[in-house]
Structures are given as structure tokens and as C-alpha cells.
Amino acid sequence: SMYYNMALSLYFLLIIRYNWKEWQCIRLQMWVHGVVVVVGLTLAFCAIPYVGPKLAECGILSPPSTSTEWPITWLSTIPMSIVLATLLVTTLLICHKVHQQQRKARKWMASKNMTLTRRVFVQSFLYVLAFYISLPTVFLPVYISHRTEQRYTLVFLLKGTLAPSQGALNSLIYFYRSRGPQMCRFFSRGIFPAR
């Protein structure tokens, strides 16, 4: 799924920054699906010999359970890092393009403030932040030593809570963007009713 998220960010980059038309993207749709599925399946099948049981979970083994770190590095950390870097770069390029367009259109606007640029930047920043909260928690515990039971429990709880939170964080960002102010007023009236 992280590769589909990366493909979606590249789609938005092509549409917004490079002015691609929808039909141009549709022509590439089957290729994108093919590449994403092939890369995902290749990584999954290459990881099979290195997958083993860990305490309360299974995954790609890392030292001291195995003699080297290269499987976890090449089959997990590097692919996730590529996705995170791509998401960051595409978001920055999209925000820069929106800012440039807003500045060019500023002289024709009744209001001179840059609210569209700010809204696009805040929403993009929140989406990238959601990725940076959820995805690294999958591979960071591999590189953190678990010397005590309390430390292992803390890392396990963080990983178990934050790794699957991607969808919840994205939905919170979406609802904040679309209905945030109205929902805040609704909940504040219910908690603090007018007298």
C-alpha cells in the first residue's frame, strides 16, 4: 500500500505541477499498477527466507537473530525510505507550484492574502506528517535495542499503535479540512451549551 500512496502522490504532482491531463494519466494506469504489484511481490518473495518468529510477532529477522542486517535494510528500510522521501519531495514541489500560481493571480484577487497557499501547505504537511508518524514505526524498532522488558513493551506498543494508524490519521486530516470548523462548533455547543 505504501507504493500506491507514492504513486498517488506522483499522480498529483503530474496533474498539479506539470499540467498533465487526466487522459495522459489514464494511459499510464496499467503500467503503474503493474510496477507497484511487481515491486511489492518481489520484495515480499525475496523476504520469505529471512522471515521468522519474533516475540509476539513475525517479520524479517534482524541481529542478533541473524548474522547480518542486510535483509532488513534492503527489503524494508530502504524501500520505506524511498517512499517517505518521494512523498516529501512531491509535497514540497506541489506546494511550491501552488504558491507560485497564487502569487501570479494575487493582483487579480479581491483579497490579497495567500489563504489558498496556506491551506494547501497545511493539508500537505499534515498528510506527510501522518506518513512520518506511521511508517517509520515499522522499521525503527529493528534498530533500537531491547535491553529491558519495559523497553521492549514500550516499543511494541508504539509499533502496534502507530503503524496501523495511517488510515485514521488521514481520515482525521480529511475531516478537519472539510468539516473541521463546523464540527468544532457542534461539539463545543454540546459540551458548553449556551445559557
Tab-separated table of C-alpha atoms in Angstrom:
chain	number	residue	atom	x	y	z
A	1	SER	CA	0.000	0.000	0.000
A	2	MET	CA	2.898	2.390	0.586
A	3	TYR	CA	3.790	2.152	-3.123
A	4	TYR	CA	0.210	3.029	-4.077
A	5	ASN	CA	0.459	6.065	-1.793
A	6	MET	CA	3.678	7.021	-3.561
A	7	ALA	CA	2.032	6.524	-6.971
A	8	LEU	CA	-0.872	8.718	-5.865
A	9	SER	CA	1.494	11.494	-4.803
A	10	LEU	CA	3.274	11.255	-8.175
A	11	TYR	CA	-0.146	11.462	-9.886
A	12	PHE	CA	-0.951	14.693	-8.019
A	13	LEU	CA	2.495	16.042	-8.901
A	14	LEU	CA	1.917	15.345	-12.613
A	15	ILE	CA	-1.567	16.899	-12.561
A	16	ILE	CA	-0.817	19.981	-10.444
A	17	ARG	CA	2.798	20.857	-11.187
A	18	TYR	CA	3.299	19.564	-14.717
A	19	ASN	CA	-0.263	20.189	-16.010
A	20	TRP	CA	-0.891	16.658	-17.233
A	21	LYS	CA	-4.377	15.883	-18.425
A	22	GLU	CA	-6.459	13.083	-16.930
A	23	TRP	CA	-6.283	11.036	-20.142
A	24	GLN	CA	-2.468	11.096	-20.016
A	25	CYS	CA	-2.535	9.583	-16.545
A	26	ILE	CA	-5.153	7.001	-17.522
A	27	ARG	CA	-2.820	5.776	-20.291
A	28	LEU	CA	-0.186	5.043	-17.607
A	29	GLN	CA	-2.632	3.456	-15.156
A	30	MET	CA	-1.982	-0.186	-16.096
A	31	TRP	CA	1.791	0.370	-16.031
A	32	VAL	CA	1.577	1.926	-12.576
A	33	HIS	CA	-0.492	-0.973	-11.249
A	34	GLY	CA	1.922	-3.440	-12.828
A	35	VAL	CA	5.041	-1.804	-11.393
A	36	VAL	CA	3.527	-1.429	-7.925
A	37	VAL	CA	2.364	-5.046	-7.809
A	38	VAL	CA	5.628	-6.440	-9.222
A	39	VAL	CA	7.799	-4.424	-6.821
A	40	GLY	CA	5.602	-5.356	-3.848
A	41	LEU	CA	5.530	-9.053	-4.707
A	42	THR	CA	9.275	-9.098	-5.442
A	43	LEU	CA	10.078	-7.607	-2.051
A	44	ALA	CA	7.650	-9.987	-0.352
A	45	PHE	CA	9.016	-13.121	-2.023
A	46	CYS	CA	12.638	-12.051	-1.515
A	47	ALA	CA	11.917	-11.586	2.188
A	48	ILE	CA	10.465	-15.091	2.726
A	49	PRO	CA	13.812	-16.769	3.559
A	50	TYR	CA	14.511	-14.082	6.180
A	51	VAL	CA	11.116	-14.064	7.896
A	52	GLY	CA	10.923	-15.719	11.264
A	53	PRO	CA	9.177	-15.549	14.598
A	54	LYS	CA	9.932	-12.736	16.967
A	55	LEU	CA	8.454	-12.285	20.397
A	56	ALA	CA	4.685	-11.794	19.838
A	57	GLU	CA	5.086	-11.133	16.097
A	58	CYS	CA	6.801	-12.339	12.952
A	59	GLY	CA	8.835	-10.411	10.433
A	60	ILE	CA	12.216	-10.055	8.796
A	61	LEU	CA	14.765	-11.145	11.354
A	62	SER	CA	17.497	-8.778	12.451
A	63	PRO	CA	20.596	-9.252	14.621
A	64	PRO	CA	21.112	-10.996	16.997
A	65	SER	CA	18.608	-13.495	15.488
A	66	THR	CA	20.526	-13.398	12.207
A	67	SER	CA	24.145	-12.737	11.342
A	68	THR	CA	23.603	-9.638	9.185
A	69	GLU	CA	21.338	-6.600	8.868
A	70	TRP	CA	21.237	-6.530	5.075
A	71	PRO	CA	17.848	-8.298	4.655
A	72	ILE	CA	16.008	-5.844	6.917
A	73	THR	CA	17.897	-2.934	5.382
A	74	TRP	CA	17.399	-3.825	1.706
A	75	LEU	CA	13.929	-5.378	1.951
A	76	SER	CA	12.300	-3.000	4.429
A	77	THR	CA	14.208	0.121	5.463
A	78	ILE	CA	15.397	1.279	2.031
A	79	PRO	CA	12.013	0.768	0.264
A	80	MET	CA	10.188	2.638	3.045
A	81	SER	CA	12.795	5.405	2.995
A	82	ILE	CA	12.346	5.791	-0.764
A	83	VAL	CA	8.588	6.140	-0.290
A	84	LEU	CA	8.966	8.681	2.531
A	85	ALA	CA	11.498	10.744	0.565
A	86	THR	CA	9.291	10.688	-2.555
A	87	LEU	CA	6.255	11.814	-0.558
A	88	LEU	CA	8.221	14.674	0.979
A	89	VAL	CA	9.677	15.865	-2.336
A	90	THR	CA	6.392	15.653	-4.254
A	91	THR	CA	4.586	17.535	-1.492
A	92	LEU	CA	7.185	20.302	-1.486
A	93	LEU	CA	7.038	20.596	-5.288
A	94	ILE	CA	3.228	20.763	-5.260
A	95	CYS	CA	3.206	23.405	-2.500
A	96	HIS	CA	5.797	25.450	-4.399
A	97	LYS	CA	3.711	25.318	-7.596
A	98	VAL	CA	0.528	26.361	-5.770
A	99	HIS	CA	2.420	29.213	-4.105
A	100	GLN	CA	3.740	30.427	-7.487
A	101	GLN	CA	0.273	30.296	-9.051
A	102	GLN	CA	-1.224	32.122	-6.089
A	103	ARG	CA	1.410	34.871	-6.346
A	104	LYS	CA	0.740	35.309	-10.085
A	105	ALA	CA	-3.022	35.503	-9.515
A	106	ARG	CA	-2.691	37.796	-6.491
A	107	LYS	CA	-3.029	41.033	-8.460
A	108	TRP	CA	-6.412	39.898	-9.807
A	109	MET	CA	-7.840	38.809	-6.443
A	110	ALA	CA	-10.090	40.938	-4.267
A	111	SER	CA	-8.362	39.669	-1.130
A	112	LYS	CA	-4.570	39.904	-1.196
A	113	ASN	CA	-3.841	37.278	1.462
A	114	MET	CA	-2.404	33.876	0.487
A	115	THR	CA	-5.050	31.655	2.090
A	116	LEU	CA	-5.048	29.001	-0.653
A	117	THR	CA	-1.289	28.555	-0.398
A	118	ARG	CA	-1.515	28.272	3.372
A	119	ARG	CA	-4.371	25.755	3.210
A	120	VAL	CA	-2.604	23.593	0.618
A	121	PHE	CA	0.632	23.709	2.605
A	122	VAL	CA	-1.059	22.831	5.917
A	123	GLN	CA	-3.009	19.946	4.412
A	124	SER	CA	0.048	18.606	2.563
A	125	PHE	CA	2.181	18.949	5.669
A	126	LEU	CA	-0.376	17.044	7.744
A	127	TYR	CA	-0.574	14.187	5.208
A	128	VAL	CA	3.223	13.865	5.074
A	129	LEU	CA	3.333	14.033	8.875
A	130	ALA	CA	0.833	11.164	9.023
A	131	PHE	CA	3.214	9.063	6.915
A	132	TYR	CA	6.198	10.042	9.019
A	133	ILE	CA	4.323	9.062	12.184
A	134	SER	CA	3.063	5.696	10.976
A	135	LEU	CA	5.598	4.222	8.536
A	136	PRO	CA	8.909	4.651	10.406
A	137	THR	CA	7.482	2.899	13.453
A	138	VAL	CA	7.529	-0.285	11.395
A	139	PHE	CA	11.293	-0.362	10.904
A	140	LEU	CA	12.711	1.806	13.676
A	141	PRO	CA	12.229	-0.878	16.368
A	142	VAL	CA	14.606	-3.082	14.391
A	143	TYR	CA	17.452	-0.669	15.068
A	144	ILE	CA	16.570	0.036	18.706
A	145	SER	CA	17.971	-2.395	21.211
A	146	HIS	CA	15.518	-4.035	23.604
A	147	ARG	CA	17.670	-4.458	26.690
A	148	THR	CA	14.812	-4.496	29.168
A	149	GLU	CA	11.317	-5.933	29.141
A	150	GLN	CA	9.823	-2.481	29.740
A	151	ARG	CA	11.652	-1.029	26.735
A	152	TYR	CA	10.507	-3.894	24.514
A	153	THR	CA	6.924	-3.457	25.721
A	154	LEU	CA	7.032	0.286	25.025
A	155	VAL	CA	8.447	-0.196	21.517
A	156	PHE	CA	5.962	-3.000	20.798
A	157	LEU	CA	3.005	-0.844	21.928
A	158	LEU	CA	4.204	2.142	19.900
A	159	LYS	CA	4.643	-0.022	16.820
A	160	GLY	CA	1.292	-1.737	17.310
A	161	THR	CA	-0.489	1.580	17.788
A	162	LEU	CA	1.213	3.908	15.319
A	163	ALA	CA	1.914	1.574	12.384
A	164	PRO	CA	-1.757	0.878	11.562
A	165	SER	CA	-2.817	4.469	12.352
A	166	GLN	CA	-2.151	5.720	8.797
A	167	GLY	CA	-5.782	5.460	7.720
A	168	ALA	CA	-7.116	7.014	10.915
A	169	LEU	CA	-4.694	9.927	10.660
A	170	ASN	CA	-5.607	10.507	7.003
A	171	SER	CA	-9.320	10.498	7.817
A	172	LEU	CA	-8.781	12.975	10.663
A	173	ILE	CA	-6.930	15.279	8.275
A	174	TYR	CA	-9.672	14.919	5.673
A	175	PHE	CA	-12.477	15.656	8.138
A	176	TYR	CA	-10.524	18.546	9.639
A	177	ARG	CA	-10.083	20.035	6.171
A	178	SER	CA	-13.644	19.516	5.014
A	179	ARG	CA	-15.750	19.869	8.146
A	180	GLY	CA	-13.331	20.836	10.889
A	181	PRO	CA	-14.671	24.281	11.827
A	182	GLN	CA	-18.315	23.136	11.722
A	183	MET	CA	-17.581	20.040	13.830
A	184	CYS	CA	-15.659	22.108	16.379
A	185	ARG	CA	-18.641	24.461	16.763
A	186	PHE	CA	-21.029	21.483	17.010
A	187	PHE	CA	-19.007	19.760	19.733
A	188	SER	CA	-18.388	22.984	21.641
A	189	ARG	CA	-22.155	23.641	21.774
A	190	GLY	CA	-22.727	20.132	23.113
A	191	ILE	CA	-20.028	20.416	25.764
A	192	PHE	CA	-20.561	24.057	26.658
A	193	PRO	CA	-24.240	24.802	25.949
A	194	ALA	CA	-25.274	28.453	25.731
A	195	ARG	CA	-27.237	29.689	28.726
